[in-house]
Amino acid sequence: MSTRGSILQALSGADSYLSGQALAEKLGVSRAAVWKHVESLKREGYLIEGVRSRGYRLVGAPDLLTAESIGSLLTTERVGREMVVRVVTGSTNSDALELGRTGKPEGTVVIAEEQTAGRGRLGRTWESARGVNLYLSLLLRPDIVPAEAPQLSLVAGVAVALTVEEEGLDCSIKWPNDIVVGGKKLAGILTEIEAETDRVACVVVGIGINLNSNLTHFPDALHDIATTILVESGTTIDRAAFAARLLGHFERCYDLFLREGFAAVAPEWERRSVLKGREVTVSGSREEFSGTCVGIDTDGALLLEEGGPGGNGQVRRVLAGDVTVTGGYSS
Ligand code: BT5
């Protein structure tokens, strides 16, 4: 972590003043260097009180996503330990794929305050208003085959749900990648891979979560289908703290996935699934299928029991596509 990050971490963890001397000794830098970093943090909007005989005290932090503001709260071993934070970018997924090609390590995270070309699946757009939500991409290098990569969307879905639930909201997941609160989409996940013959060179898991935007940040077409934590709970989220917690949950779920496979994460996913027992239609691939969702397979495939007139009760595995629920999934 940078000296600035370490200063911020020390100040955030202190319940009283920390003297410049104590900080300097702890970090192995001069008192003048501590002072310089504190001044630059203040210019960024951190409220740091300095009292001559006592030292520094952190009184308030700006709602800015910075490597320091997130890094000082991280509990992970490797996820987010390398972080690239951009004020504006096209798409954090594109950035992370690019970093993957240049050899950046597993766990590297790209975060942006705003995306000008945020991407959903199948060429769709992800609305990414500035400074209010979270747009981040994780660069991963798991030893898996390309066909297993979509399971990481589900792993990330569980991590997002666990983080959102800590805000006191009930979360459901709509296969494969919609995180739903109050019947509306709160977050989406886009997993992309860079493959080498039959192995994965890297996987990028992109997560977009609506935190503090209100509906005016969205185009009209999304007003009935999108929501945010602010809209659902009336509380403003500390985005850096939320991001740090999300990365913590992700690392725990991901490590479980690496150790024991998707089947170990599946129960957490299944208990939030809005589709189980519902009549659904899956489109987007070459064919369209309808049936009753009976759950997901141990590898994350959606299981549909074909029924109704002409149906034969067979269970079909669906690997990709968009799901429409007959009658909607809000009730
Ligand atoms: C997704 O696609 O849900 C994946 C979204 C992934 C976004 C993240 S942000 C960080 C990273 N960098 C990127 O460029 N992308 C990832 P899909 O299932 O195709 O859903 C897209 C659809 O969701 C759109 O067609 C809209 O209907 C709706 N939508 C767009 N923006 C939204 C938003 N902010 N909140 C809720 N719904 C939205």
mmCIF file of C-alpha atoms and ligand atoms in Angstrom:
data_model
loop_
_atom_site.group_PDB
_atom_site.id
_atom_site.type_symbol
_atom_site.label_atom_id
_atom_site.label_comp_id
_atom_site.label_asym_id
_atom_site.label_seq_id
_atom_site.Cartn_x
_atom_site.Cartn_y
_atom_site.Cartn_z
ATOM 1 C CA MET A 1 0.000 0.000 0.000
ATOM 2 C CA SER A 2 1.189 3.545 -0.682
ATOM 3 C CA THR A 3 2.275 5.833 2.181
ATOM 4 C CA ARG A 4 -0.860 7.905 1.638
ATOM 5 C CA GLY A 5 -2.979 4.746 1.862
ATOM 6 C CA SER A 6 -1.182 3.675 5.037
ATOM 7 C CA ILE A 7 -1.729 7.091 6.610
ATOM 8 C CA LEU A 8 -5.410 6.937 5.727
ATOM 9 C CA GLN A 9 -5.653 3.411 7.082
ATOM 10 C CA ALA A 10 -3.960 4.400 10.363
ATOM 11 C CA LEU A 11 -6.177 7.474 10.762
ATOM 12 C CA SER A 12 -9.359 5.525 9.943
ATOM 13 C CA GLY A 13 -8.497 2.891 12.542
ATOM 14 C CA ALA A 14 -7.578 5.345 15.339
ATOM 15 C CA ASP A 15 -10.138 6.363 17.945
ATOM 16 C CA SER A 16 -8.207 9.487 18.915
ATOM 17 C CA TYR A 17 -5.442 11.771 17.597
ATOM 18 C CA LEU A 18 -2.332 10.206 16.063
ATOM 19 C CA SER A 19 0.815 12.272 16.322
ATOM 20 C CA GLY A 20 2.829 13.057 13.220
ATOM 21 C CA GLN A 21 5.825 11.502 14.942
ATOM 22 C CA ALA A 22 3.990 8.235 15.683
ATOM 23 C CA LEU A 23 2.738 8.054 12.093
ATOM 24 C CA ALA A 24 6.199 8.789 10.726
ATOM 25 C CA GLU A 25 7.770 6.050 12.868
ATOM 26 C CA LYS A 26 5.063 3.526 12.045
ATOM 27 C CA LEU A 27 5.459 4.076 8.315
ATOM 28 C CA GLY A 28 9.200 4.636 8.258
ATOM 29 C CA VAL A 29 8.985 8.086 6.655
ATOM 30 C CA SER A 30 9.809 11.620 7.804
ATOM 31 C CA ARG A 31 7.344 13.841 9.659
ATOM 32 C CA ALA A 32 7.528 16.242 6.726
ATOM 33 C CA ALA A 33 6.409 13.440 4.405
ATOM 34 C CA VAL A 34 3.469 12.666 6.693
ATOM 35 C CA TRP A 35 2.500 16.354 6.688
ATOM 36 C CA LYS A 36 2.725 16.495 2.864
ATOM 37 C CA HIS A 37 0.463 13.463 2.460
ATOM 38 C CA VAL A 38 -2.033 14.771 5.007
ATOM 39 C CA GLU A 39 -2.204 18.071 3.125
ATOM 40 C CA SER A 40 -2.829 16.288 -0.147
ATOM 41 C CA LEU A 41 -5.558 14.148 1.438
ATOM 42 C CA LYS A 42 -7.188 17.356 2.708
ATOM 43 C CA ARG A 43 -7.118 18.808 -0.801
ATOM 44 C CA GLU A 44 -9.053 15.728 -1.974
ATOM 45 C CA GLY A 45 -11.769 16.467 0.533
ATOM 46 C CA TYR A 46 -10.740 14.406 3.553
ATOM 47 C CA LEU A 47 -11.537 16.287 6.747
ATOM 48 C CA ILE A 48 -8.431 15.860 8.859
ATOM 49 C CA GLU A 49 -8.132 17.869 12.028
ATOM 50 C CA GLY A 50 -4.590 18.792 13.054
ATOM 51 C CA VAL A 51 -3.919 19.874 16.647
ATOM 52 C CA ARG A 52 -0.366 20.999 17.371
ATOM 53 C CA SER A 53 0.271 19.061 20.558
ATOM 54 C CA ARG A 54 -1.814 15.994 19.745
ATOM 55 C CA GLY A 55 -1.542 15.202 16.039
ATOM 56 C CA TYR A 56 -4.074 14.295 13.369
ATOM 57 C CA ARG A 57 -7.606 12.968 13.517
ATOM 58 C CA LEU A 58 -9.797 11.881 10.595
ATOM 59 C CA VAL A 59 -13.164 13.590 10.923
ATOM 60 C CA GLY A 60 -14.747 12.821 7.565
ATOM 61 C CA ALA A 61 -14.001 11.321 4.203
ATOM 62 C CA PRO A 62 -15.323 12.471 0.834
ATOM 63 C CA ASP A 63 -17.467 10.037 -1.099
ATOM 64 C CA LEU A 64 -14.708 9.354 -3.549
ATOM 65 C CA LEU A 65 -13.609 6.024 -4.874
ATOM 66 C CA THR A 66 -9.854 5.976 -4.600
ATOM 67 C CA ALA A 67 -7.335 3.185 -4.203
ATOM 68 C CA GLU A 68 -6.685 4.544 -0.703
ATOM 69 C CA SER A 69 -10.288 4.940 0.418
ATOM 70 C CA ILE A 70 -11.089 1.374 -0.649
ATOM 71 C CA GLY A 71 -7.666 -0.116 0.098
ATOM 72 C CA SER A 72 -7.649 1.141 3.680
ATOM 73 C CA LEU A 73 -10.813 -0.899 4.347
ATOM 74 C CA LEU A 74 -9.890 -4.069 2.453
ATOM 75 C CA THR A 75 -9.794 -7.365 4.322
ATOM 76 C CA THR A 76 -8.763 -9.480 1.328
ATOM 77 C CA GLU A 77 -5.513 -11.262 0.667
ATOM 78 C CA ARG A 78 -5.238 -10.678 -3.057
ATOM 79 C CA VAL A 79 -8.498 -9.369 -4.555
ATOM 80 C CA GLY A 80 -8.128 -5.600 -4.863
ATOM 81 C CA ARG A 81 -4.537 -5.558 -3.655
ATOM 82 C CA GLU A 82 -3.741 -4.107 -7.087
ATOM 83 C CA MET A 83 -6.302 -1.510 -7.957
ATOM 84 C CA VAL A 84 -6.716 0.867 -10.866
ATOM 85 C CA VAL A 85 -9.215 3.632 -10.182
ATOM 86 C CA ARG A 86 -10.354 5.854 -13.025
ATOM 87 C CA VAL A 87 -12.594 8.879 -12.865
ATOM 88 C CA VAL A 88 -13.984 8.202 -16.325
ATOM 89 C CA THR A 89 -13.446 5.254 -18.602
ATOM 90 C CA GLY A 90 -15.258 3.529 -21.444
ATOM 91 C CA SER A 91 -15.769 0.190 -19.723
ATOM 92 C CA THR A 92 -13.927 -1.238 -16.715
ATOM 93 C CA ASN A 93 -14.303 -4.688 -18.307
ATOM 94 C CA SER A 94 -12.422 -3.547 -21.399
ATOM 95 C CA ASP A 95 -9.740 -1.992 -19.172
ATOM 96 C CA ALA A 96 -9.387 -5.176 -17.111
ATOM 97 C CA LEU A 97 -9.156 -7.362 -20.241
ATOM 98 C CA GLU A 98 -6.409 -5.071 -21.485
ATOM 99 C CA LEU A 99 -4.571 -5.297 -18.147
ATOM 100 C CA GLY A 100 -4.980 -9.070 -18.332
ATOM 101 C CA ARG A 101 -3.168 -9.094 -21.674
ATOM 102 C CA THR A 102 -0.302 -7.113 -20.163
ATOM 103 C CA GLY A 103 0.162 -9.762 -17.462
ATOM 104 C CA LYS A 104 -1.409 -8.049 -14.425
ATOM 105 C CA PRO A 105 -1.952 -10.527 -11.576
ATOM 106 C CA GLU A 106 -5.053 -12.290 -10.418
ATOM 107 C CA GLY A 107 -7.143 -10.109 -8.155
ATOM 108 C CA THR A 108 -6.389 -6.836 -9.954
ATOM 109 C CA VAL A 109 -9.466 -4.617 -9.779
ATOM 110 C CA VAL A 110 -10.477 -1.773 -12.089
ATOM 111 C CA ILE A 111 -12.983 0.731 -10.714
ATOM 112 C CA ALA A 112 -14.455 3.814 -12.333
ATOM 113 C CA GLU A 113 -16.576 6.699 -11.113
ATOM 114 C CA GLU A 114 -18.248 6.804 -14.520
ATOM 115 C CA GLN A 115 -18.367 4.656 -17.660
ATOM 116 C CA THR A 116 -19.087 6.167 -21.034
ATOM 117 C CA ALA A 117 -19.522 2.801 -22.752
ATOM 118 C CA GLY A 118 -20.606 0.496 -19.907
ATOM 119 C CA ARG A 119 -21.466 -2.880 -21.350
ATOM 120 C CA GLY A 120 -24.153 -5.454 -20.597
ATOM 121 C CA ARG A 121 -24.379 -8.856 -22.258
ATOM 122 C CA LEU A 122 -25.084 -9.361 -25.960
ATOM 123 C CA GLY A 123 -24.098 -5.832 -26.935
ATOM 124 C CA ARG A 124 -26.440 -4.164 -24.448
ATOM 125 C CA THR A 125 -25.597 -1.025 -22.494
ATOM 126 C CA TRP A 126 -25.043 -0.557 -18.761
ATOM 127 C CA GLU A 127 -26.115 2.906 -17.590
ATOM 128 C CA SER A 128 -23.220 4.257 -15.549
ATOM 129 C CA ALA A 129 -23.947 7.703 -14.081
ATOM 130 C CA ARG A 130 -20.996 9.493 -12.531
ATOM 131 C CA GLY A 131 -20.037 9.441 -8.866
ATOM 132 C CA VAL A 132 -23.069 7.669 -7.440
ATOM 133 C CA ASN A 133 -22.785 3.932 -8.090
ATOM 134 C CA LEU A 134 -20.210 1.199 -8.373
ATOM 135 C CA TYR A 135 -18.678 -0.063 -11.602
ATOM 136 C CA LEU A 136 -15.854 -2.509 -11.117
ATOM 137 C CA SER A 137 -14.121 -5.377 -12.867
ATOM 138 C CA LEU A 138 -12.089 -8.184 -11.359
ATOM 139 C CA LEU A 139 -9.219 -9.745 -13.254
ATOM 140 C CA LEU A 140 -8.964 -13.440 -12.382
ATOM 141 C CA ARG A 141 -6.706 -16.240 -13.509
ATOM 142 C CA PRO A 142 -8.443 -19.424 -12.383
ATOM 143 C CA ASP A 143 -7.285 -22.786 -13.674
ATOM 144 C CA ILE A 144 -10.550 -23.634 -15.439
ATOM 145 C CA VAL A 145 -11.770 -24.434 -18.948
ATOM 146 C CA PRO A 146 -13.665 -21.706 -20.861
ATOM 147 C CA ALA A 147 -16.998 -23.518 -20.401
ATOM 148 C CA GLU A 148 -16.693 -23.086 -16.626
ATOM 149 C CA ALA A 149 -16.208 -19.304 -16.773
ATOM 150 C CA PRO A 150 -19.944 -18.419 -16.644
ATOM 151 C CA GLN A 151 -20.030 -19.992 -13.179
ATOM 152 C CA LEU A 152 -18.020 -16.998 -12.001
ATOM 153 C CA SER A 153 -20.994 -14.739 -12.791
ATOM 154 C CA LEU A 154 -22.992 -16.795 -10.325
ATOM 155 C CA VAL A 155 -20.201 -16.714 -7.736
ATOM 156 C CA ALA A 156 -20.085 -12.921 -8.095
ATOM 157 C CA GLY A 157 -23.883 -12.807 -7.813
ATOM 158 C CA VAL A 158 -23.710 -14.427 -4.384
ATOM 159 C CA ALA A 159 -21.019 -11.947 -3.292
ATOM 160 C CA VAL A 160 -23.143 -9.000 -4.480
ATOM 161 C CA ALA A 161 -26.229 -10.378 -2.718
ATOM 162 C CA LEU A 162 -24.340 -10.875 0.563
ATOM 163 C CA THR A 163 -23.053 -7.292 0.419
ATOM 164 C CA VAL A 164 -26.428 -5.766 -0.450
ATOM 165 C CA GLU A 165 -28.136 -7.781 2.297
ATOM 166 C CA GLU A 166 -25.827 -6.186 4.856
ATOM 167 C CA GLU A 167 -27.704 -2.961 4.039
ATOM 168 C CA GLY A 168 -30.865 -4.616 5.333
ATOM 169 C CA LEU A 169 -32.400 -5.370 1.933
ATOM 170 C CA ASP A 170 -33.764 -8.689 0.684
ATOM 171 C CA CYS A 171 -31.983 -9.735 -2.457
ATOM 172 C CA SER A 172 -32.909 -12.246 -5.106
ATOM 173 C CA ILE A 173 -31.004 -13.475 -8.102
ATOM 174 C CA LYS A 174 -32.426 -14.053 -11.545
ATOM 175 C CA TRP A 175 -30.355 -16.480 -13.562
ATOM 176 C CA PRO A 176 -27.802 -15.861 -14.790
ATOM 177 C CA ASN A 177 -26.759 -12.429 -13.609
ATOM 178 C CA ASP A 178 -29.478 -10.085 -12.397
ATOM 179 C CA ILE A 179 -29.475 -9.030 -8.775
ATOM 180 C CA VAL A 180 -33.018 -8.062 -7.949
ATOM 181 C CA VAL A 181 -34.423 -6.007 -5.064
ATOM 182 C CA GLY A 182 -38.118 -5.214 -4.769
ATOM 183 C CA GLY A 183 -38.742 -6.862 -8.139
ATOM 184 C CA LYS A 184 -36.312 -4.556 -9.956
ATOM 185 C CA LYS A 185 -32.745 -4.873 -11.170
ATOM 186 C CA LEU A 186 -30.197 -3.461 -8.746
ATOM 187 C CA ALA A 187 -27.051 -4.965 -10.216
ATOM 188 C CA GLY A 188 -25.751 -6.835 -13.221
ATOM 189 C CA ILE A 189 -22.696 -8.950 -13.904
ATOM 190 C CA LEU A 190 -20.787 -9.409 -17.135
ATOM 191 C CA THR A 191 -18.166 -12.165 -17.315
ATOM 192 C CA GLU A 192 -15.761 -12.206 -20.244
ATOM 193 C CA ILE A 193 -12.808 -14.454 -20.979
ATOM 194 C CA GLU A 194 -9.520 -14.445 -22.769
ATOM 195 C CA ALA A 195 -8.928 -18.074 -23.708
ATOM 196 C CA GLU A 196 -5.834 -19.979 -24.769
ATOM 197 C CA THR A 197 -6.892 -23.089 -26.712
ATOM 198 C CA ASP A 198 -8.729 -25.079 -24.034
ATOM 199 C CA ARG A 199 -7.645 -23.136 -20.916
ATOM 200 C CA VAL A 200 -8.598 -19.737 -19.654
ATOM 201 C CA ALA A 201 -5.819 -17.137 -19.744
ATOM 202 C CA CYS A 202 -7.899 -14.727 -17.729
ATOM 203 C CA VAL A 203 -11.475 -14.059 -16.801
ATOM 204 C CA VAL A 204 -12.890 -10.603 -16.192
ATOM 205 C CA VAL A 205 -15.932 -10.379 -13.951
ATOM 206 C CA GLY A 206 -17.572 -6.970 -14.285
ATOM 207 C CA ILE A 207 -20.058 -5.845 -11.668
ATOM 208 C CA GLY A 208 -22.342 -2.816 -11.873
ATOM 209 C CA ILE A 209 -24.385 -1.983 -8.754
ATOM 210 C CA ASN A 210 -26.774 0.921 -8.380
ATOM 211 C CA LEU A 211 -26.106 2.455 -4.985
ATOM 212 C CA ASN A 212 -26.812 6.161 -4.568
ATOM 213 C CA SER A 213 -28.426 7.166 -7.837
ATOM 214 C CA ASN A 214 -32.056 8.095 -7.971
ATOM 215 C CA LEU A 215 -34.293 7.268 -10.889
ATOM 216 C CA THR A 216 -33.571 10.571 -12.635
ATOM 217 C CA HIS A 217 -30.090 9.217 -13.357
ATOM 218 C CA PHE A 218 -31.660 6.542 -15.568
ATOM 219 C CA PRO A 219 -33.300 6.914 -18.968
ATOM 220 C CA ASP A 220 -37.103 6.623 -18.903
ATOM 221 C CA ALA A 221 -36.988 3.110 -20.310
ATOM 222 C CA LEU A 222 -35.316 1.869 -17.118
ATOM 223 C CA HIS A 223 -37.622 3.561 -14.596
ATOM 224 C CA ASP A 224 -39.838 0.504 -14.258
ATOM 225 C CA ILE A 225 -37.109 -2.106 -14.313
ATOM 226 C CA ALA A 226 -34.129 -0.638 -12.436
ATOM 227 C CA THR A 227 -33.663 0.306 -8.816
ATOM 228 C CA THR A 228 -30.946 1.478 -6.424
ATOM 229 C CA ILE A 229 -30.123 0.976 -2.768
ATOM 230 C CA LEU A 230 -30.999 4.624 -2.121
ATOM 231 C CA VAL A 231 -34.421 4.176 -3.715
ATOM 232 C CA GLU A 232 -35.106 0.915 -1.858
ATOM 233 C CA SER A 233 -33.838 1.852 1.581
ATOM 234 C CA GLY A 234 -33.604 5.648 1.675
ATOM 235 C CA THR A 235 -30.003 5.425 2.859
ATOM 236 C CA THR A 236 -26.918 6.759 1.165
ATOM 237 C CA ILE A 237 -24.179 4.196 0.876
ATOM 238 C CA ASP A 238 -20.515 4.811 1.654
ATOM 239 C CA ARG A 239 -19.320 3.541 -1.699
ATOM 240 C CA ALA A 240 -15.702 2.865 -0.747
ATOM 241 C CA ALA A 241 -16.748 0.816 2.286
ATOM 242 C CA PHE A 242 -19.322 -1.040 0.180
ATOM 243 C CA ALA A 243 -16.698 -1.805 -2.486
ATOM 244 C CA ALA A 244 -14.256 -3.100 0.144
ATOM 245 C CA ARG A 245 -16.919 -5.367 1.658
ATOM 246 C CA LEU A 246 -17.937 -6.613 -1.783
ATOM 247 C CA LEU A 247 -14.349 -7.549 -2.611
ATOM 248 C CA GLY A 248 -14.120 -9.364 0.734
ATOM 249 C CA HIS A 249 -17.255 -11.401 0.037
ATOM 250 C CA PHE A 250 -16.086 -12.072 -3.484
ATOM 251 C CA GLU A 251 -12.709 -13.390 -2.381
ATOM 252 C CA ARG A 252 -14.325 -15.757 0.138
ATOM 253 C CA CYS A 253 -16.848 -17.092 -2.425
ATOM 254 C CA TYR A 254 -14.195 -17.313 -5.140
ATOM 255 C CA ASP A 255 -11.752 -19.206 -2.907
ATOM 256 C CA LEU A 256 -14.525 -21.663 -2.056
ATOM 257 C CA PHE A 257 -15.214 -22.053 -5.792
ATOM 258 C CA LEU A 258 -11.507 -22.670 -6.493
ATOM 259 C CA ARG A 259 -11.160 -25.191 -3.655
ATOM 260 C CA GLU A 260 -14.410 -27.113 -3.955
ATOM 261 C CA GLY A 261 -16.002 -26.154 -7.251
ATOM 262 C CA PHE A 262 -19.224 -24.326 -8.043
ATOM 263 C CA ALA A 263 -21.330 -26.926 -6.232
ATOM 264 C CA ALA A 264 -20.042 -25.526 -2.907
ATOM 265 C CA VAL A 265 -21.345 -22.028 -3.742
ATOM 266 C CA ALA A 266 -24.556 -23.208 -5.403
ATOM 267 C CA PRO A 267 -26.722 -23.484 -2.234
ATOM 268 C CA GLU A 268 -26.165 -19.778 -1.450
ATOM 269 C CA TRP A 269 -27.141 -18.971 -5.010
ATOM 270 C CA GLU A 270 -30.156 -21.308 -5.121
ATOM 271 C CA ARG A 271 -31.767 -19.973 -1.978
ATOM 272 C CA ARG A 272 -31.990 -16.529 -3.589
ATOM 273 C CA SER A 273 -33.155 -17.712 -6.986
ATOM 274 C CA VAL A 274 -36.400 -16.124 -8.137
ATOM 275 C CA LEU A 275 -36.863 -18.673 -10.872
ATOM 276 C CA LYS A 276 -37.264 -21.941 -9.020
ATOM 277 C CA GLY A 277 -40.711 -23.367 -9.646
ATOM 278 C CA ARG A 278 -41.572 -20.618 -12.158
ATOM 279 C CA GLU A 279 -42.738 -21.010 -15.731
ATOM 280 C CA VAL A 280 -40.033 -19.406 -17.821
ATOM 281 C CA THR A 281 -38.937 -18.891 -21.406
ATOM 282 C CA VAL A 282 -35.259 -18.724 -22.281
ATOM 283 C CA SER A 283 -34.246 -16.860 -25.428
ATOM 284 C CA GLY A 284 -31.076 -15.444 -26.880
ATOM 285 C CA SER A 285 -29.478 -18.640 -28.052
ATOM 286 C CA ARG A 286 -30.446 -20.268 -31.349
ATOM 287 C CA GLU A 287 -33.607 -21.846 -30.002
ATOM 288 C CA GLU A 288 -36.183 -20.654 -27.518
ATOM 289 C CA PHE A 289 -37.187 -22.970 -24.659
ATOM 290 C CA SER A 290 -40.068 -22.856 -22.216
ATOM 291 C CA GLY A 291 -40.603 -24.862 -19.100
ATOM 292 C CA THR A 292 -40.629 -24.926 -15.354
ATOM 293 C CA CYS A 293 -37.379 -23.952 -13.710
ATOM 294 C CA VAL A 294 -36.349 -26.718 -11.334
ATOM 295 C CA GLY A 295 -33.088 -25.133 -10.200
ATOM 296 C CA ILE A 296 -29.504 -25.000 -11.364
ATOM 297 C CA ASP A 297 -27.107 -27.846 -12.030
ATOM 298 C CA THR A 298 -23.894 -28.349 -10.055
ATOM 299 C CA ASP A 299 -22.104 -26.458 -12.852
ATOM 300 C CA GLY A 300 -24.480 -23.476 -12.850
ATOM 301 C CA ALA A 301 -26.581 -24.474 -15.893
ATOM 302 C CA LEU A 302 -30.277 -23.606 -15.591
ATOM 303 C CA LEU A 303 -32.478 -26.703 -15.370
ATOM 304 C CA LEU A 304 -35.799 -26.474 -17.177
ATOM 305 C CA GLU A 305 -38.436 -29.154 -17.059
ATOM 306 C CA GLU A 306 -40.259 -29.103 -20.326
ATOM 307 C CA GLY A 307 -43.942 -29.445 -19.677
ATOM 308 C CA GLY A 308 -47.306 -28.257 -20.837
ATOM 309 C CA PRO A 309 -49.020 -29.437 -23.981
ATOM 310 C CA GLY A 310 -46.532 -31.397 -26.043
ATOM 311 C CA GLY A 311 -43.993 -31.302 -23.240
ATOM 312 C CA ASN A 312 -42.343 -34.512 -22.204
ATOM 313 C CA GLY A 313 -41.258 -33.729 -18.661
ATOM 314 C CA GLN A 314 -37.598 -33.980 -19.670
ATOM 315 C CA VAL A 315 -35.115 -31.744 -17.907
ATOM 316 C CA ARG A 316 -33.097 -29.573 -20.247
ATOM 317 C CA ARG A 317 -29.831 -27.862 -19.306
ATOM 318 C CA VAL A 318 -29.552 -24.269 -20.468
ATOM 319 C CA LEU A 319 -26.088 -22.737 -20.502
ATOM 320 C CA ALA A 320 -26.793 -19.193 -21.696
ATOM 321 C CA GLY A 321 -29.642 -16.910 -22.580
ATOM 322 C CA ASP A 322 -32.177 -14.414 -21.301
ATOM 323 C CA VAL A 323 -34.977 -15.581 -19.082
ATOM 324 C CA THR A 324 -38.501 -14.219 -19.131
ATOM 325 C CA VAL A 325 -40.789 -15.291 -16.344
ATOM 326 C CA THR A 326 -44.438 -15.793 -17.163
ATOM 327 C CA GLY A 327 -46.217 -13.165 -15.072
ATOM 328 C CA GLY A 328 -43.004 -11.386 -13.976
ATOM 329 C CA TYR A 329 -40.803 -12.243 -11.007
ATOM 330 C CA SER A 330 -41.694 -9.528 -8.569
ATOM 331 C CA SER A 331 -44.331 -11.428 -6.646
HETATM 332 C C1 BT5 B 1 -25.826 -7.003 -17.343
HETATM 333 O O1 BT5 B 1 -26.121 -7.179 -18.651
HETATM 334 O O2 BT5 B 1 -26.623 -6.926 -16.432
HETATM 335 C C2 BT5 B 1 -24.326 -6.841 -17.057
HETATM 336 C C3 BT5 B 1 -23.990 -5.482 -16.561
HETATM 337 C C4 BT5 B 1 -22.537 -5.390 -16.166
HETATM 338 C C5 BT5 B 1 -22.118 -3.984 -15.892
HETATM 339 C C6 BT5 B 1 -20.725 -3.899 -15.355
HETATM 340 S S1 BT5 B 1 -20.320 -2.304 -14.805
HETATM 341 C C7 BT5 B 1 -18.666 -2.721 -14.659
HETATM 342 C C8 BT5 B 1 -18.340 -3.601 -15.842
HETATM 343 N N1 BT5 B 1 -17.921 -2.832 -16.996
HETATM 344 C C9 BT5 B 1 -18.784 -2.943 -18.011
HETATM 345 O O3 BT5 B 1 -18.659 -2.383 -19.107
HETATM 346 N N2 BT5 B 1 -19.786 -3.764 -17.655
HETATM 347 C C10 BT5 B 1 -19.610 -4.290 -16.326
HETATM 348 P P1 BT5 B 1 -27.538 -7.579 -19.219
HETATM 349 O O4 BT5 B 1 -28.062 -8.771 -18.483
HETATM 350 O O5 BT5 B 1 -27.345 -7.666 -20.665
HETATM 351 O O6 BT5 B 1 -28.462 -6.360 -18.825
HETATM 352 C C11 BT5 B 1 -28.410 -5.154 -19.523
HETATM 353 C C12 BT5 B 1 -29.788 -4.529 -19.411
HETATM 354 O O7 BT5 B 1 -29.999 -4.072 -18.065
HETATM 355 C C13 BT5 B 1 -29.966 -3.307 -20.286
HETATM 356 O O8 BT5 B 1 -30.388 -3.662 -21.583
HETATM 357 C C14 BT5 B 1 -31.033 -2.528 -19.513
HETATM 358 O O9 BT5 B 1 -32.327 -3.054 -19.766
HETATM 359 C C15 BT5 B 1 -30.723 -2.840 -18.076
HETATM 360 N N3 BT5 B 1 -29.832 -1.822 -17.473
HETATM 361 C C16 BT5 B 1 -28.894 -1.035 -18.056
HETATM 362 N N4 BT5 B 1 -28.284 -0.274 -17.149
HETATM 363 C C17 BT5 B 1 -28.845 -0.561 -15.963
HETATM 364 C C18 BT5 B 1 -28.629 -0.113 -14.646
HETATM 365 N N5 BT5 B 1 -27.700 0.793 -14.331
HETATM 366 N N6 BT5 B 1 -29.409 -0.646 -13.670
HETATM 367 C C19 BT5 B 1 -30.333 -1.582 -13.933
HETATM 368 N N7 BT5 B 1 -30.591 -2.048 -15.154
HETATM 369 C C20 BT5 B 1 -29.849 -1.543 -16.165
#
